[in-house]
Amino acid sequence: MTRPARLAISGASGRMGTALLGLVRGDERFELVRAIVSSGSPRIGKAAFGDVSALRFTDWTDAGDIDVVIDFSGPEGLGAALDYCEASGASLVTGTTGLEPALEDRLTKAAERIAVLRAANFSLGVAVLTRLLREAAAALPGWDLDIIEAHHGRKEDAPSGTALALGQAAAAGRGATLEELAVYSREGRPGARKNGTIGFAVVRGGDIVGEHQALLMGQGERIELGHRATDRSIFARGALEAANWIAGRAPGSWSIEDVITSKM
């Protein structure tokens, strides 16, 4: 776009929302025109975004002309953001997870009318790792493959969404689905490894932001592909890259890998 993209942030009082507010403040690619918080959430004050008197922090009423919405809220907040985008034609970037099938179906159908970009992880480095792993798994179909991930001790789900996405990419590279190939636990005497399976291992502890490693193991050699996050702001930076890329784009279902591919 020749002018700054008019941006709205849904879920502005959350961890990702506040990170986005801090970064977009000095980003000339965007004009922030709306910050949405759910009822009961704390309002964003001047400490988060300087003078916010021109912004609205409640809902989508009279939101006006917005080019792209970044959503890191929750299922309810995402539903409201999707309502606005479908009505206005704005593009949608979302990292909200844990969605019910009905909302998943809405997003799929919405992509027929607006541009929708979804990702479990907005790190540009993880996007490159995913691409590399898909290609490596396809090139070495007979090699064993395990994915190891580590996160802070407060994380509740395992394996992480990113680890699962990596497994899905590897399985796709081998012409299969992760459901067919995944092995999530090994204990006792599970017997010899079954050829073609993708194993997962999980580490939880301390303040680890996020680490993912894929091991491709052949006879007498091994390839290690990995990514280590040391600062949570990388996810907000990736979301802004995605928003800049998708603003004004044609309807469709897009991914963070599409953003990476366009830079090659």
PDB file of C-alpha atoms in Angstrom:
ATOM      1  CA  MET A   1       0.000   0.000   0.000  1.00  0.00           C
ATOM      2  CA  THR A   2       1.234   3.520  -0.770  1.00  0.00           C
ATOM      3  CA  ARG A   3      -0.126   4.910   2.521  1.00  0.00           C
ATOM      4  CA  PRO A   4       0.165   3.487   6.042  1.00  0.00           C
ATOM      5  CA  ALA A   5      -2.234   0.607   6.608  1.00  0.00           C
ATOM      6  CA  ARG A   6      -5.039   1.464   9.031  1.00  0.00           C
ATOM      7  CA  LEU A   7      -4.668  -1.101  11.807  1.00  0.00           C
ATOM      8  CA  ALA A   8      -6.857  -2.420  14.611  1.00  0.00           C
ATOM      9  CA  ILE A   9      -5.559  -4.669  17.408  1.00  0.00           C
ATOM     10  CA  SER A  10      -8.042  -7.074  18.983  1.00  0.00           C
ATOM     11  CA  GLY A  11      -6.987  -8.321  22.408  1.00  0.00           C
ATOM     12  CA  ALA A  12      -4.938  -5.192  23.076  1.00  0.00           C
ATOM     13  CA  SER A  13      -4.622  -5.697  26.837  1.00  0.00           C
ATOM     14  CA  GLY A  14      -3.112  -9.189  26.592  1.00  0.00           C
ATOM     15  CA  ARG A  15       0.567 -10.107  26.479  1.00  0.00           C
ATOM     16  CA  MET A  16       0.716 -10.070  22.685  1.00  0.00           C
ATOM     17  CA  GLY A  17      -1.564  -7.048  22.419  1.00  0.00           C
ATOM     18  CA  THR A  18       0.609  -4.875  24.630  1.00  0.00           C
ATOM     19  CA  ALA A  19       3.714  -6.028  22.746  1.00  0.00           C
ATOM     20  CA  LEU A  20       2.050  -5.017  19.473  1.00  0.00           C
ATOM     21  CA  LEU A  21       1.086  -1.613  20.891  1.00  0.00           C
ATOM     22  CA  GLY A  22       4.678  -0.979  21.876  1.00  0.00           C
ATOM     23  CA  LEU A  23       6.080  -1.949  18.485  1.00  0.00           C
ATOM     24  CA  VAL A  24       3.520  -0.302  16.210  1.00  0.00           C
ATOM     25  CA  ARG A  25       4.093   3.012  17.913  1.00  0.00           C
ATOM     26  CA  GLY A  26       7.231   3.672  15.828  1.00  0.00           C
ATOM     27  CA  ASP A  27       6.283   1.674  12.735  1.00  0.00           C
ATOM     28  CA  GLU A  28       5.604   3.991   9.798  1.00  0.00           C
ATOM     29  CA  ARG A  29       3.876   1.190   7.858  1.00  0.00           C
ATOM     30  CA  PHE A  30       0.801   1.461  10.108  1.00  0.00           C
ATOM     31  CA  GLU A  31      -1.699   3.927  11.508  1.00  0.00           C
ATOM     32  CA  LEU A  32      -3.218   2.456  14.663  1.00  0.00           C
ATOM     33  CA  VAL A  33      -6.883   3.460  14.757  1.00  0.00           C
ATOM     34  CA  ARG A  34      -8.529   1.003  17.136  1.00  0.00           C
ATOM     35  CA  ALA A  35      -7.469  -1.116  20.131  1.00  0.00           C
ATOM     36  CA  ILE A  36     -10.084  -3.592  21.320  1.00  0.00           C
ATOM     37  CA  VAL A  37     -10.185  -5.104  24.800  1.00  0.00           C
ATOM     38  CA  SER A  38     -12.760  -7.511  26.182  1.00  0.00           C
ATOM     39  CA  SER A  39     -15.179  -6.446  28.889  1.00  0.00           C
ATOM     40  CA  GLY A  40     -13.495  -6.701  32.264  1.00  0.00           C
ATOM     41  CA  SER A  41      -9.992  -6.363  30.829  1.00  0.00           C
ATOM     42  CA  PRO A  42      -7.805  -3.481  31.988  1.00  0.00           C
ATOM     43  CA  ARG A  43      -7.778  -0.414  29.768  1.00  0.00           C
ATOM     44  CA  ILE A  44      -4.544   0.433  27.986  1.00  0.00           C
ATOM     45  CA  GLY A  45      -2.957   3.475  29.554  1.00  0.00           C
ATOM     46  CA  LYS A  46      -0.358   5.986  28.461  1.00  0.00           C
ATOM     47  CA  ALA A  47       2.423   3.749  29.751  1.00  0.00           C
ATOM     48  CA  ALA A  48       1.621   1.281  26.978  1.00  0.00           C
ATOM     49  CA  PHE A  49       1.076   3.675  24.107  1.00  0.00           C
ATOM     50  CA  GLY A  50       1.744   7.291  24.994  1.00  0.00           C
ATOM     51  CA  ASP A  51      -1.209   9.516  24.122  1.00  0.00           C
ATOM     52  CA  VAL A  52      -4.123   7.167  23.424  1.00  0.00           C
ATOM     53  CA  SER A  53      -6.900   9.746  23.566  1.00  0.00           C
ATOM     54  CA  ALA A  54      -7.760   9.238  19.883  1.00  0.00           C
ATOM     55  CA  LEU A  55      -8.189   5.471  20.269  1.00  0.00           C
ATOM     56  CA  ARG A  56     -11.229   3.419  21.215  1.00  0.00           C
ATOM     57  CA  PHE A  57     -10.768   0.535  23.618  1.00  0.00           C
ATOM     58  CA  THR A  58     -14.153  -1.110  23.930  1.00  0.00           C
ATOM     59  CA  ASP A  59     -15.782  -2.555  20.832  1.00  0.00           C
ATOM     60  CA  TRP A  60     -16.176  -2.345  17.059  1.00  0.00           C
ATOM     61  CA  THR A  61     -18.961   0.279  17.099  1.00  0.00           C
ATOM     62  CA  ASP A  62     -18.307   2.958  14.473  1.00  0.00           C
ATOM     63  CA  ALA A  63     -14.870   1.490  13.804  1.00  0.00           C
ATOM     64  CA  GLY A  64     -14.717   3.206  10.432  1.00  0.00           C
ATOM     65  CA  ASP A  65     -12.288   2.308   7.671  1.00  0.00           C
ATOM     66  CA  ILE A  66      -9.734  -0.304   8.765  1.00  0.00           C
ATOM     67  CA  ASP A  67      -7.421  -2.153   6.374  1.00  0.00           C
ATOM     68  CA  VAL A  68      -6.243  -4.987   8.612  1.00  0.00           C
ATOM     69  CA  VAL A  69      -7.069  -6.432  12.033  1.00  0.00           C
ATOM     70  CA  ILE A  70      -4.543  -8.294  14.192  1.00  0.00           C
ATOM     71  CA  ASP A  71      -6.302 -10.557  16.681  1.00  0.00           C
ATOM     72  CA  PHE A  72      -4.758 -12.170  19.764  1.00  0.00           C
ATOM     73  CA  SER A  73      -7.830 -12.207  21.978  1.00  0.00           C
ATOM     74  CA  GLY A  74      -9.834 -15.384  22.514  1.00  0.00           C
ATOM     75  CA  PRO A  75     -12.630 -17.238  20.730  1.00  0.00           C
ATOM     76  CA  GLU A  76     -15.248 -14.612  21.655  1.00  0.00           C
ATOM     77  CA  GLY A  77     -13.017 -11.699  20.687  1.00  0.00           C
ATOM     78  CA  LEU A  78     -12.030 -13.405  17.450  1.00  0.00           C
ATOM     79  CA  GLY A  79     -15.685 -13.934  16.580  1.00  0.00           C
ATOM     80  CA  ALA A  80     -16.391 -10.216  17.004  1.00  0.00           C
ATOM     81  CA  ALA A  81     -13.306  -9.279  14.959  1.00  0.00           C
ATOM     82  CA  LEU A  82     -14.396 -11.669  12.229  1.00  0.00           C
ATOM     83  CA  ASP A  83     -17.857 -10.088  12.205  1.00  0.00           C
ATOM     84  CA  TYR A  84     -16.256  -6.696  11.580  1.00  0.00           C
ATOM     85  CA  CYS A  85     -13.859  -7.950   8.897  1.00  0.00           C
ATOM     86  CA  GLU A  86     -16.585  -9.758   6.967  1.00  0.00           C
ATOM     87  CA  ALA A  87     -18.811  -6.687   7.060  1.00  0.00           C
ATOM     88  CA  SER A  88     -16.079  -4.215   6.098  1.00  0.00           C
ATOM     89  CA  GLY A  89     -13.758  -6.264   3.896  1.00  0.00           C
ATOM     90  CA  ALA A  90     -10.755  -5.741   6.186  1.00  0.00           C
ATOM     91  CA  SER A  91      -8.018  -8.388   6.195  1.00  0.00           C
ATOM     92  CA  LEU A  92      -7.574 -10.519   9.314  1.00  0.00           C
ATOM     93  CA  VAL A  93      -4.391 -11.775  10.964  1.00  0.00           C
ATOM     94  CA  THR A  94      -5.003 -14.045  13.958  1.00  0.00           C
ATOM     95  CA  GLY A  95      -2.990 -16.164  16.343  1.00  0.00           C
ATOM     96  CA  THR A  96      -5.948 -17.050  18.559  1.00  0.00           C
ATOM     97  CA  THR A  97      -6.095 -20.804  19.220  1.00  0.00           C
ATOM     98  CA  GLY A  98      -8.364 -23.249  21.040  1.00  0.00           C
ATOM     99  CA  LEU A  99     -11.277 -22.674  18.669  1.00  0.00           C
ATOM    100  CA  GLU A 100     -14.459 -24.706  18.508  1.00  0.00           C
ATOM    101  CA  PRO A 101     -15.252 -26.404  15.158  1.00  0.00           C
ATOM    102  CA  ALA A 102     -17.988 -23.866  14.385  1.00  0.00           C
ATOM    103  CA  LEU A 103     -15.537 -20.949  14.559  1.00  0.00           C
ATOM    104  CA  GLU A 104     -12.930 -22.912  12.600  1.00  0.00           C
ATOM    105  CA  ASP A 105     -15.565 -23.387   9.904  1.00  0.00           C
ATOM    106  CA  ARG A 106     -16.420 -19.676   9.955  1.00  0.00           C
ATOM    107  CA  LEU A 107     -12.768 -18.756   9.358  1.00  0.00           C
ATOM    108  CA  THR A 108     -12.522 -21.187   6.464  1.00  0.00           C
ATOM    109  CA  LYS A 109     -15.634 -19.789   4.817  1.00  0.00           C
ATOM    110  CA  ALA A 110     -14.625 -16.170   5.538  1.00  0.00           C
ATOM    111  CA  ALA A 111     -11.451 -16.696   3.487  1.00  0.00           C
ATOM    112  CA  GLU A 112     -13.672 -16.905   0.413  1.00  0.00           C
ATOM    113  CA  ARG A 113     -14.563 -13.221   0.909  1.00  0.00           C
ATOM    114  CA  ILE A 114     -11.635 -11.657   2.805  1.00  0.00           C
ATOM    115  CA  ALA A 115      -7.925 -12.284   3.261  1.00  0.00           C
ATOM    116  CA  VAL A 116      -7.301 -14.399   6.379  1.00  0.00           C
ATOM    117  CA  LEU A 117      -3.859 -15.284   7.743  1.00  0.00           C
ATOM    118  CA  ARG A 118      -3.634 -17.704  10.657  1.00  0.00           C
ATOM    119  CA  ALA A 119      -0.583 -19.016  12.493  1.00  0.00           C
ATOM    120  CA  ALA A 120       0.132 -20.911  15.706  1.00  0.00           C
ATOM    121  CA  ASN A 121       3.519 -19.176  15.836  1.00  0.00           C
ATOM    122  CA  PHE A 122       4.333 -15.826  14.212  1.00  0.00           C
ATOM    123  CA  SER A 123       8.105 -16.146  14.469  1.00  0.00           C
ATOM    124  CA  LEU A 124       9.605 -15.643  11.015  1.00  0.00           C
ATOM    125  CA  GLY A 125      12.434 -17.984  12.051  1.00  0.00           C
ATOM    126  CA  VAL A 126       9.957 -20.759  12.862  1.00  0.00           C
ATOM    127  CA  ALA A 127       8.319 -20.206   9.471  1.00  0.00           C
ATOM    128  CA  VAL A 128      11.684 -20.810   7.794  1.00  0.00           C
ATOM    129  CA  LEU A 129      12.310 -23.847  10.042  1.00  0.00           C
ATOM    130  CA  THR A 130       8.942 -25.301   9.024  1.00  0.00           C
ATOM    131  CA  ARG A 131       9.779 -24.926   5.354  1.00  0.00           C
ATOM    132  CA  LEU A 132      13.224 -26.480   5.785  1.00  0.00           C
ATOM    133  CA  LEU A 133      11.854 -29.428   7.759  1.00  0.00           C
ATOM    134  CA  ARG A 134       9.180 -30.176   5.140  1.00  0.00           C
ATOM    135  CA  GLU A 135      11.839 -30.227   2.423  1.00  0.00           C
ATOM    136  CA  ALA A 136      14.283 -32.310   4.494  1.00  0.00           C
ATOM    137  CA  ALA A 137      11.620 -34.861   5.434  1.00  0.00           C
ATOM    138  CA  ALA A 138      10.682 -35.240   1.776  1.00  0.00           C
ATOM    139  CA  ALA A 139      14.297 -35.560   0.638  1.00  0.00           C
ATOM    140  CA  LEU A 140      15.126 -38.170   3.310  1.00  0.00           C
ATOM    141  CA  PRO A 141      12.001 -40.331   3.566  1.00  0.00           C
ATOM    142  CA  GLY A 142      13.805 -43.273   5.156  1.00  0.00           C
ATOM    143  CA  TRP A 143      15.384 -41.316   8.013  1.00  0.00           C
ATOM    144  CA  ASP A 144      13.959 -41.393  11.521  1.00  0.00           C
ATOM    145  CA  LEU A 145      12.483 -38.088  12.722  1.00  0.00           C
ATOM    146  CA  ASP A 146      11.863 -36.763  16.218  1.00  0.00           C
ATOM    147  CA  ILE A 147      10.769 -33.299  17.363  1.00  0.00           C
ATOM    148  CA  ILE A 148      11.856 -31.950  20.758  1.00  0.00           C
ATOM    149  CA  GLU A 149      10.332 -28.822  22.275  1.00  0.00           C
ATOM    150  CA  ALA A 150      10.925 -26.863  25.490  1.00  0.00           C
ATOM    151  CA  HIS A 151       8.869 -24.143  27.170  1.00  0.00           C
ATOM    152  CA  HIS A 152       8.465 -22.476  30.561  1.00  0.00           C
ATOM    153  CA  GLY A 153       6.937 -24.448  33.398  1.00  0.00           C
ATOM    154  CA  ARG A 154       3.609 -22.602  33.256  1.00  0.00           C
ATOM    155  CA  LYS A 155       2.699 -23.835  29.779  1.00  0.00           C
ATOM    156  CA  GLU A 156      -0.274 -26.170  30.053  1.00  0.00           C
ATOM    157  CA  ASP A 157      -0.450 -27.939  26.669  1.00  0.00           C
ATOM    158  CA  ALA A 158       2.014 -30.482  25.295  1.00  0.00           C
ATOM    159  CA  PRO A 159       3.339 -30.895  22.694  1.00  0.00           C
ATOM    160  CA  SER A 160       3.256 -27.237  21.791  1.00  0.00           C
ATOM    161  CA  GLY A 161       1.185 -26.015  18.867  1.00  0.00           C
ATOM    162  CA  THR A 162       4.404 -25.149  17.070  1.00  0.00           C
ATOM    163  CA  ALA A 163       5.802 -28.655  17.564  1.00  0.00           C
ATOM    164  CA  LEU A 164       2.601 -30.108  16.144  1.00  0.00           C
ATOM    165  CA  ALA A 165       2.751 -27.720  13.183  1.00  0.00           C
ATOM    166  CA  LEU A 166       6.321 -28.858  12.520  1.00  0.00           C
ATOM    167  CA  GLY A 167       5.176 -32.465  12.677  1.00  0.00           C
ATOM    168  CA  GLN A 168       2.360 -31.742  10.236  1.00  0.00           C
ATOM    169  CA  ALA A 169       4.814 -30.121   7.817  1.00  0.00           C
ATOM    170  CA  ALA A 170       7.184 -33.104   8.045  1.00  0.00           C
ATOM    171  CA  ALA A 171       4.345 -35.580   7.529  1.00  0.00           C
ATOM    172  CA  ALA A 172       3.089 -33.604   4.531  1.00  0.00           C
ATOM    173  CA  GLY A 173       6.584 -33.706   3.064  1.00  0.00           C
ATOM    174  CA  ARG A 174       6.319 -37.498   3.186  1.00  0.00           C
ATOM    175  CA  GLY A 175       2.832 -37.608   1.707  1.00  0.00           C
ATOM    176  CA  ALA A 176       1.079 -38.508   4.937  1.00  0.00           C
ATOM    177  CA  THR A 177      -0.733 -36.925   7.865  1.00  0.00           C
ATOM    178  CA  LEU A 178       0.579 -36.413  11.375  1.00  0.00           C
ATOM    179  CA  GLU A 179      -2.299 -38.514  12.735  1.00  0.00           C
ATOM    180  CA  GLU A 180      -0.883 -41.457  10.801  1.00  0.00           C
ATOM    181  CA  LEU A 181       2.722 -41.034  11.912  1.00  0.00           C
ATOM    182  CA  ALA A 182       2.838 -39.393  15.367  1.00  0.00           C
ATOM    183  CA  VAL A 183       4.180 -41.120  18.486  1.00  0.00           C
ATOM    184  CA  TYR A 184       3.639 -38.957  21.565  1.00  0.00           C
ATOM    185  CA  SER A 185       5.070 -41.162  24.311  1.00  0.00           C
ATOM    186  CA  ARG A 186       7.637 -43.892  24.787  1.00  0.00           C
ATOM    187  CA  GLU A 187       7.880 -45.676  28.130  1.00  0.00           C
ATOM    188  CA  GLY A 188       8.376 -49.132  29.518  1.00  0.00           C
ATOM    189  CA  ARG A 189       9.212 -51.520  26.677  1.00  0.00           C
ATOM    190  CA  PRO A 190       7.570 -50.040  23.576  1.00  0.00           C
ATOM    191  CA  GLY A 191       9.674 -52.203  21.281  1.00  0.00           C
ATOM    192  CA  ALA A 192      11.707 -51.159  18.268  1.00  0.00           C
ATOM    193  CA  ARG A 193      10.883 -47.983  16.499  1.00  0.00           C
ATOM    194  CA  LYS A 194       8.339 -48.312  13.703  1.00  0.00           C
ATOM    195  CA  ASN A 195       9.658 -47.006  10.401  1.00  0.00           C
ATOM    196  CA  GLY A 196       8.248 -43.676   9.277  1.00  0.00           C
ATOM    197  CA  THR A 197       6.972 -42.518  12.663  1.00  0.00           C
ATOM    198  CA  ILE A 198       7.490 -38.986  13.992  1.00  0.00           C
ATOM    199  CA  GLY A 199       8.311 -38.919  17.686  1.00  0.00           C
ATOM    200  CA  PHE A 200       7.766 -36.056  20.135  1.00  0.00           C
ATOM    201  CA  ALA A 201       9.568 -35.148  23.357  1.00  0.00           C
ATOM    202  CA  VAL A 202       8.594 -32.332  25.749  1.00  0.00           C
ATOM    203  CA  VAL A 203      10.578 -30.261  28.275  1.00  0.00           C
ATOM    204  CA  ARG A 204       8.894 -27.880  30.743  1.00  0.00           C
ATOM    205  CA  GLY A 205      10.677 -25.628  33.206  1.00  0.00           C
ATOM    206  CA  GLY A 206      12.068 -22.268  34.212  1.00  0.00           C
ATOM    207  CA  ASP A 207      11.406 -19.276  31.987  1.00  0.00           C
ATOM    208  CA  ILE A 208      12.136 -20.861  28.594  1.00  0.00           C
ATOM    209  CA  VAL A 209      10.414 -18.740  25.941  1.00  0.00           C
ATOM    210  CA  GLY A 210      10.327 -21.491  23.331  1.00  0.00           C
ATOM    211  CA  GLU A 211      12.758 -23.946  21.764  1.00  0.00           C
ATOM    212  CA  HIS A 212      12.072 -26.413  18.946  1.00  0.00           C
ATOM    213  CA  GLN A 213      14.455 -28.934  17.440  1.00  0.00           C
ATOM    214  CA  ALA A 214      13.913 -31.504  14.710  1.00  0.00           C
ATOM    215  CA  LEU A 215      16.301 -34.456  14.484  1.00  0.00           C
ATOM    216  CA  LEU A 216      16.547 -36.406  11.234  1.00  0.00           C
ATOM    217  CA  MET A 217      18.569 -39.532  11.959  1.00  0.00           C
ATOM    218  CA  GLY A 218      20.123 -41.748   9.328  1.00  0.00           C
ATOM    219  CA  GLN A 219      22.795 -44.438   9.431  1.00  0.00           C
ATOM    220  CA  GLY A 220      26.064 -42.803  10.481  1.00  0.00           C
ATOM    221  CA  GLU A 221      24.795 -39.243  10.169  1.00  0.00           C
ATOM    222  CA  ARG A 222      22.222 -36.864  11.613  1.00  0.00           C
ATOM    223  CA  ILE A 223      20.708 -33.502  10.665  1.00  0.00           C
ATOM    224  CA  GLU A 224      19.583 -31.104  13.400  1.00  0.00           C
ATOM    225  CA  LEU A 225      17.239 -28.244  12.549  1.00  0.00           C
ATOM    226  CA  GLY A 226      16.272 -25.916  15.367  1.00  0.00           C
ATOM    227  CA  HIS A 227      14.988 -22.570  16.534  1.00  0.00           C
ATOM    228  CA  ARG A 228      15.390 -20.861  19.902  1.00  0.00           C
ATOM    229  CA  ALA A 229      13.305 -17.862  20.964  1.00  0.00           C
ATOM    230  CA  THR A 230      14.874 -15.577  23.566  1.00  0.00           C
ATOM    231  CA  ASP A 231      12.462 -12.623  23.395  1.00  0.00           C
ATOM    232  CA  ARG A 232       8.658 -12.786  23.131  1.00  0.00           C
ATOM    233  CA  SER A 233       8.609  -9.659  20.977  1.00  0.00           C
ATOM    234  CA  ILE A 234       9.591 -11.776  17.957  1.00  0.00           C
ATOM    235  CA  PHE A 235       6.012 -13.041  17.759  1.00  0.00           C
ATOM    236  CA  ALA A 236       4.600  -9.500  17.715  1.00  0.00           C
ATOM    237  CA  ARG A 237       7.149  -8.479  15.064  1.00  0.00           C
ATOM    238  CA  GLY A 238       6.103 -11.423  12.920  1.00  0.00           C
ATOM    239  CA  ALA A 239       2.429 -10.512  13.294  1.00  0.00           C
ATOM    240  CA  LEU A 240       3.168  -6.984  12.087  1.00  0.00           C
ATOM    241  CA  GLU A 241       5.083  -8.363   9.105  1.00  0.00           C
ATOM    242  CA  ALA A 242       2.050 -10.522   8.320  1.00  0.00           C
ATOM    243  CA  ALA A 243      -0.322  -7.549   8.669  1.00  0.00           C
ATOM    244  CA  ASN A 244       1.786  -5.406   6.362  1.00  0.00           C
ATOM    245  CA  TRP A 245       1.883  -8.216   3.804  1.00  0.00           C
ATOM    246  CA  ILE A 246      -1.837  -9.037   3.847  1.00  0.00           C
ATOM    247  CA  ALA A 247      -3.296  -5.510   3.929  1.00  0.00           C
ATOM    248  CA  GLY A 248      -5.191  -5.021   0.676  1.00  0.00           C
ATOM    249  CA  ARG A 249      -4.532  -8.590  -0.497  1.00  0.00           C
ATOM    250  CA  ALA A 250      -7.110 -10.645  -2.362  1.00  0.00           C
ATOM    251  CA  PRO A 251      -9.400 -13.001  -0.410  1.00  0.00           C
ATOM    252  CA  GLY A 252      -7.892 -16.321   0.543  1.00  0.00           C
ATOM    253  CA  SER A 253      -6.499 -18.429   3.343  1.00  0.00           C
ATOM    254  CA  TRP A 254      -2.858 -17.461   3.918  1.00  0.00           C
ATOM    255  CA  SER A 255      -0.049 -18.545   6.242  1.00  0.00           C
ATOM    256  CA  ILE A 256       3.088 -17.030   7.705  1.00  0.00           C
ATOM    257  CA  GLU A 257       5.027 -19.191   5.221  1.00  0.00           C
ATOM    258  CA  ASP A 258       3.403 -17.226   2.410  1.00  0.00           C
ATOM    259  CA  VAL A 259       4.939 -14.087   3.900  1.00  0.00           C
ATOM    260  CA  ILE A 260       8.368 -15.757   3.941  1.00  0.00           C
ATOM    261  CA  THR A 261       8.008 -17.087   0.392  1.00  0.00           C
ATOM    262  CA  SER A 262       7.207 -13.615  -0.945  1.00  0.00           C
ATOM    263  CA  LYS A 263      10.598 -12.396   0.321  1.00  0.00           C
ATOM    264  CA  MET A 264      12.557 -15.071  -1.564  1.00  0.00           C
TER     265      MET A 264
END
